[in-house]
JSON list of C-alpha atoms in Angstrom, two decimals:
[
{"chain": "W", "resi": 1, "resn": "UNK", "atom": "CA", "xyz": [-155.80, 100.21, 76.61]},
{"chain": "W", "resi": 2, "resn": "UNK", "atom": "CA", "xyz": [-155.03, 99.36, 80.41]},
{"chain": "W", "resi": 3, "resn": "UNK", "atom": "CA", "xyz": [-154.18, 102.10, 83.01]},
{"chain": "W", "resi": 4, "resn": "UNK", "atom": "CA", "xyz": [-150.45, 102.56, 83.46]},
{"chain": "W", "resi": 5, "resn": "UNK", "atom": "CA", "xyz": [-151.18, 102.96, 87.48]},
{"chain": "W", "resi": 6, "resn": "UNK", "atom": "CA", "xyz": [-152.87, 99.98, 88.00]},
{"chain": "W", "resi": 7, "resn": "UNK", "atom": "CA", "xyz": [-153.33, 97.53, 84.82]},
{"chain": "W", "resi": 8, "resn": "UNK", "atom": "CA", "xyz": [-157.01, 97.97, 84.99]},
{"chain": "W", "resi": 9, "resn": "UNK", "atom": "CA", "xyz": [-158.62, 98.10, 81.58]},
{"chain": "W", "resi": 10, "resn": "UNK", "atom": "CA", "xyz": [-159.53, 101.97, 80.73]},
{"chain": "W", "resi": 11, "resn": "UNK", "atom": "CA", "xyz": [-163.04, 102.83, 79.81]},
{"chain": "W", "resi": 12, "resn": "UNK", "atom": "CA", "xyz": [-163.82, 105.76, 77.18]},
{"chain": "W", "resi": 13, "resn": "UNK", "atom": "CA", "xyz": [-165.89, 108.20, 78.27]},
{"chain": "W", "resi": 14, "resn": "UNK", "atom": "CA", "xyz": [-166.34, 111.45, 76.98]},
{"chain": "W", "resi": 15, "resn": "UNK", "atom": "CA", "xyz": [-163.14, 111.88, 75.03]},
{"chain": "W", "resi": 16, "resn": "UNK", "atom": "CA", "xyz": [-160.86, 110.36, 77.58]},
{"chain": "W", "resi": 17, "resn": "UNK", "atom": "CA", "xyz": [-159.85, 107.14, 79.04]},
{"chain": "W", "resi": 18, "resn": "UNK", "atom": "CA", "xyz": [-161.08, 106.50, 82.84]},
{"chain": "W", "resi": 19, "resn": "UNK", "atom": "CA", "xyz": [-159.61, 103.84, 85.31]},
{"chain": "W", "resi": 20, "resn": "UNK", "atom": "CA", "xyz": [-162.44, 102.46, 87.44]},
{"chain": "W", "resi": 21, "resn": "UNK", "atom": "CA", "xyz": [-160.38, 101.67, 89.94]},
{"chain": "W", "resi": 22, "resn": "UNK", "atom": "CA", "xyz": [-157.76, 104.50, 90.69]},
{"chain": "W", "resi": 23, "resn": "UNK", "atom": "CA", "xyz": [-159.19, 107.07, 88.88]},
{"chain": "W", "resi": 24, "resn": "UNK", "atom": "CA", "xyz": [-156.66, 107.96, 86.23]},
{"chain": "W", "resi": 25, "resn": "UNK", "atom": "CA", "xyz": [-157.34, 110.13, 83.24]},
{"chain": "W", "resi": 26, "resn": "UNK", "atom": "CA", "xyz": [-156.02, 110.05, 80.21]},
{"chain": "W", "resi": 27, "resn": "UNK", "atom": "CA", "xyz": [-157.59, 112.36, 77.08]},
{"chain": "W", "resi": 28, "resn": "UNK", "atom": "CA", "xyz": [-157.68, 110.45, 73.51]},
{"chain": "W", "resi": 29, "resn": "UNK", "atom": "CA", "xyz": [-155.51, 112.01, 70.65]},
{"chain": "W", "resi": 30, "resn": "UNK", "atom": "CA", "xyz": [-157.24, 112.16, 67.44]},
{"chain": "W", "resi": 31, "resn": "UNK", "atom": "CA", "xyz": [-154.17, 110.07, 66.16]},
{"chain": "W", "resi": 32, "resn": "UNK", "atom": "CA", "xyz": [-155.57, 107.09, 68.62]},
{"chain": "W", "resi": 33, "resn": "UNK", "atom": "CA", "xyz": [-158.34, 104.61, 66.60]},
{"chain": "W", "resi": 34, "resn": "UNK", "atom": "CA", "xyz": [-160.07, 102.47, 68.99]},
{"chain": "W", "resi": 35, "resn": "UNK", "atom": "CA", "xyz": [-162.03, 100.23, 67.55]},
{"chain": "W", "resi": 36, "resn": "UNK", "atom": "CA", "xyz": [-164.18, 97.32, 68.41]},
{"chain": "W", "resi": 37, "resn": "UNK", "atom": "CA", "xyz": [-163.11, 93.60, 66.69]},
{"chain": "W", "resi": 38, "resn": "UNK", "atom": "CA", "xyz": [-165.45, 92.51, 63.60]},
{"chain": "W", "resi": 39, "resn": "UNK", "atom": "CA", "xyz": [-167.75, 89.67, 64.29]},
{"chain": "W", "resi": 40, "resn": "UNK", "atom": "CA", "xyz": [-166.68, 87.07, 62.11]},
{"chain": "W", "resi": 41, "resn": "UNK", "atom": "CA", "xyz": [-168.94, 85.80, 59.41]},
{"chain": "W", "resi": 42, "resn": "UNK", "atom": "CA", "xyz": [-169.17, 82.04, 58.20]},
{"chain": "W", "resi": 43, "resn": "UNK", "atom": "CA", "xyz": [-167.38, 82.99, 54.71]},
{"chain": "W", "resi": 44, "resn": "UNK", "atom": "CA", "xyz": [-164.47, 84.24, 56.94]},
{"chain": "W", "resi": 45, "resn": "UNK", "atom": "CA", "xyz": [-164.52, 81.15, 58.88]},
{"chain": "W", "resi": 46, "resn": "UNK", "atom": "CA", "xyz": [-161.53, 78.44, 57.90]},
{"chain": "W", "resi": 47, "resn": "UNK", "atom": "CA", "xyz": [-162.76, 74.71, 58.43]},
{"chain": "W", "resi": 48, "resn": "UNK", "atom": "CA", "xyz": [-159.78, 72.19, 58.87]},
{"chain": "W", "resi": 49, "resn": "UNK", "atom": "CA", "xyz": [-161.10, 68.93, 57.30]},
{"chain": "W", "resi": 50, "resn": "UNK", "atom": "CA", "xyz": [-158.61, 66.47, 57.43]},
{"chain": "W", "resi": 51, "resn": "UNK", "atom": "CA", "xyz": [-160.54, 62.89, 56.03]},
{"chain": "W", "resi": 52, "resn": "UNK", "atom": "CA", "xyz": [-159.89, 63.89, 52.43]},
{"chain": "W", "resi": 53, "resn": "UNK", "atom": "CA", "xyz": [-155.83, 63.77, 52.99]},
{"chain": "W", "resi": 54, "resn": "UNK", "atom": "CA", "xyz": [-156.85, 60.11, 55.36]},
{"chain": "W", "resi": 55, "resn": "UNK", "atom": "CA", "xyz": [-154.14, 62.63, 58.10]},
{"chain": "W", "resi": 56, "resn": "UNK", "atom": "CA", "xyz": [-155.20, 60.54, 61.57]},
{"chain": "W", "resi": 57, "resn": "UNK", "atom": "CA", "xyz": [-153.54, 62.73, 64.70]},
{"chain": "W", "resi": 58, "resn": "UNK", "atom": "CA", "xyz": [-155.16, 61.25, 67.14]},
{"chain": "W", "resi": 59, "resn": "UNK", "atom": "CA", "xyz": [-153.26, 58.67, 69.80]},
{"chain": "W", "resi": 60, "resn": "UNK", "atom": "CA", "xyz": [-153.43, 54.89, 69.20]},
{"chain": "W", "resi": 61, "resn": "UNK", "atom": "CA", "xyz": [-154.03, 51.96, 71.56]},
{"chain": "W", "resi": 62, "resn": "UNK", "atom": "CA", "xyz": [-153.22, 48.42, 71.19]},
{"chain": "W", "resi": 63, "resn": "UNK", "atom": "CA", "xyz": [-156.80, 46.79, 71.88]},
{"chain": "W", "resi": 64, "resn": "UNK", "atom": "CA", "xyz": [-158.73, 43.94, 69.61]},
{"chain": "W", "resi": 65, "resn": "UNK", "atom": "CA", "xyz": [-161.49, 45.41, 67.52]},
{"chain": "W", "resi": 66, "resn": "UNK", "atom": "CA", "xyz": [-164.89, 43.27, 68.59]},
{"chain": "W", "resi": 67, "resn": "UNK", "atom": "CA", "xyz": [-165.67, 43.60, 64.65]},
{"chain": "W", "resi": 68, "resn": "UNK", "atom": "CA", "xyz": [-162.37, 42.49, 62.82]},
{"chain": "W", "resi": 69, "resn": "UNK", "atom": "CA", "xyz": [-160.25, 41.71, 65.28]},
{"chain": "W", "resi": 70, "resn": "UNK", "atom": "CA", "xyz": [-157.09, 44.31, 64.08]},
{"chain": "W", "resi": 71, "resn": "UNK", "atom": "CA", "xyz": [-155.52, 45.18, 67.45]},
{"chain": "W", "resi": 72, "resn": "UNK", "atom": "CA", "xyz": [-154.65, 48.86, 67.31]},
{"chain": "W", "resi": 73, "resn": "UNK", "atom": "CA", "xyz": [-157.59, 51.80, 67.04]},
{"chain": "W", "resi": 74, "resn": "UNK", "atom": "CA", "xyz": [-157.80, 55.43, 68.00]},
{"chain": "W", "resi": 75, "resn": "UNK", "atom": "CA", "xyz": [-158.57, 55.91, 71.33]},
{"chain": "W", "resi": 76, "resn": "UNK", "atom": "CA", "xyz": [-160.41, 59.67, 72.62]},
{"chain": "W", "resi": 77, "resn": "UNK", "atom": "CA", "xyz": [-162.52, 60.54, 76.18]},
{"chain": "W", "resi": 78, "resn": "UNK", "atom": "CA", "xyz": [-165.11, 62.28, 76.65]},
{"chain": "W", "resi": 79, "resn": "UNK", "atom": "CA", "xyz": [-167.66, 63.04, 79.91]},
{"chain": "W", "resi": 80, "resn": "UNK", "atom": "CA", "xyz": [-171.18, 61.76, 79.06]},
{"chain": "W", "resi": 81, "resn": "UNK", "atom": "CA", "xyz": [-172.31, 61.42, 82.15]},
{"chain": "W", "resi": 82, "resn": "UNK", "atom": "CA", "xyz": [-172.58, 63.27, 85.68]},
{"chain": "W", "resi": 83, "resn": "UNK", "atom": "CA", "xyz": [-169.41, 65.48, 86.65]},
{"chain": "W", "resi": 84, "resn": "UNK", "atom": "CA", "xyz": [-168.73, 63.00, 89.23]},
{"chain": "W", "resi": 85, "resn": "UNK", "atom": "CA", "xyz": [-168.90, 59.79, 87.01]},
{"chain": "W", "resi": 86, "resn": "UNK", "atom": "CA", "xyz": [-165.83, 58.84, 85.18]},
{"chain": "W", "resi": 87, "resn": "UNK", "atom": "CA", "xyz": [-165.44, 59.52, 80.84]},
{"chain": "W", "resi": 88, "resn": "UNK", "atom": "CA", "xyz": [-166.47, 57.28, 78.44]},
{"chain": "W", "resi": 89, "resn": "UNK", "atom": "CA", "xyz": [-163.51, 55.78, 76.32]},
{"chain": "W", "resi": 90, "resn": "UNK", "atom": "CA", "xyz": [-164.12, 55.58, 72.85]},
{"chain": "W", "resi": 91, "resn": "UNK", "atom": "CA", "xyz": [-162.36, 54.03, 70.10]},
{"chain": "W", "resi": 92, "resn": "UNK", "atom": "CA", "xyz": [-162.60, 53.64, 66.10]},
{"chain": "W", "resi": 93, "resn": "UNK", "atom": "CA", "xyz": [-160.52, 50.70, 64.96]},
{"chain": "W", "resi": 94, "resn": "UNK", "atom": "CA", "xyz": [-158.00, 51.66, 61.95]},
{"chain": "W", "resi": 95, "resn": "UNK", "atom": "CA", "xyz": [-158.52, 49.45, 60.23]},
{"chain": "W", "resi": 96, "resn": "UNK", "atom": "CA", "xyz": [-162.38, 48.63, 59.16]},
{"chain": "W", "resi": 97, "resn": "UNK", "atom": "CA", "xyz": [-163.46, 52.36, 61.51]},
{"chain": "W", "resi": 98, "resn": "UNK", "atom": "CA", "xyz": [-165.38, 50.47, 63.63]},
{"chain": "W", "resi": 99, "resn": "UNK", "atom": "CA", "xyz": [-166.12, 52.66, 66.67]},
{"chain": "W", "resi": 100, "resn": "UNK", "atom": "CA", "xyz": [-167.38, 51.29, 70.10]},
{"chain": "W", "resi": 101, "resn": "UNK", "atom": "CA", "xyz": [-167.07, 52.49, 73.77]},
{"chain": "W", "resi": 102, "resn": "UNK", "atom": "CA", "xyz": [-165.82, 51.56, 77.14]},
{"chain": "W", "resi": 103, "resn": "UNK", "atom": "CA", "xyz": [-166.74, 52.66, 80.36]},
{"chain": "W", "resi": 104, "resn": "UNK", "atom": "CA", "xyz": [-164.66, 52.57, 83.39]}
]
């Protein structure tokens, strides 16, 4: 619950709600549940696997593949090096899955 006064979250102390930070007040009715979230377990966990249904959502480039020469392949960044140092470019041809990099 945040404080009406200043949107600061509300502790509970004691049987009432206290703003840090302008002091208001407010007693908890029996009626009120406060409750913490449930950590999750693995069972409860939902993995989206989408290889089985051969679904590709990731964006396509129009580049020669050094393996079979096809000229389109998924294309996806990521930093490998130093914050400073530019992404890698990967891509995974679509049509033999050949993967290789590129670095700027």
């Amino acid at each position: 619950m945040f404080c009406p006064e200043c949107k600061t979250m509300l502790i509970s102390s004691g049987g009432q709600l206290k703003c840090r930070k302008c002091g208001y007040i407010r007693k908890i009715e029996s009626t009120e549940h406060m409750t913490r979230e449930k950590k999750r377990t693995e069972n409860e966990i939902t993995i989206v696997d989408d290889e089985d249904d051969k679904v590709k959502t990731q964006p396509t480039m129009q580049i020669k593949c050094p393996k079979c020469e096809n000229n389109l392949a998924f294309w996806w960044l990521r930093q490998l090096r130093a914050a400073d140092e530019s992404e890698v470019r990967f891509f995974r041809c679509t049509e033999c899955g050949h993967t290789w990099r590129q670095y700027d």
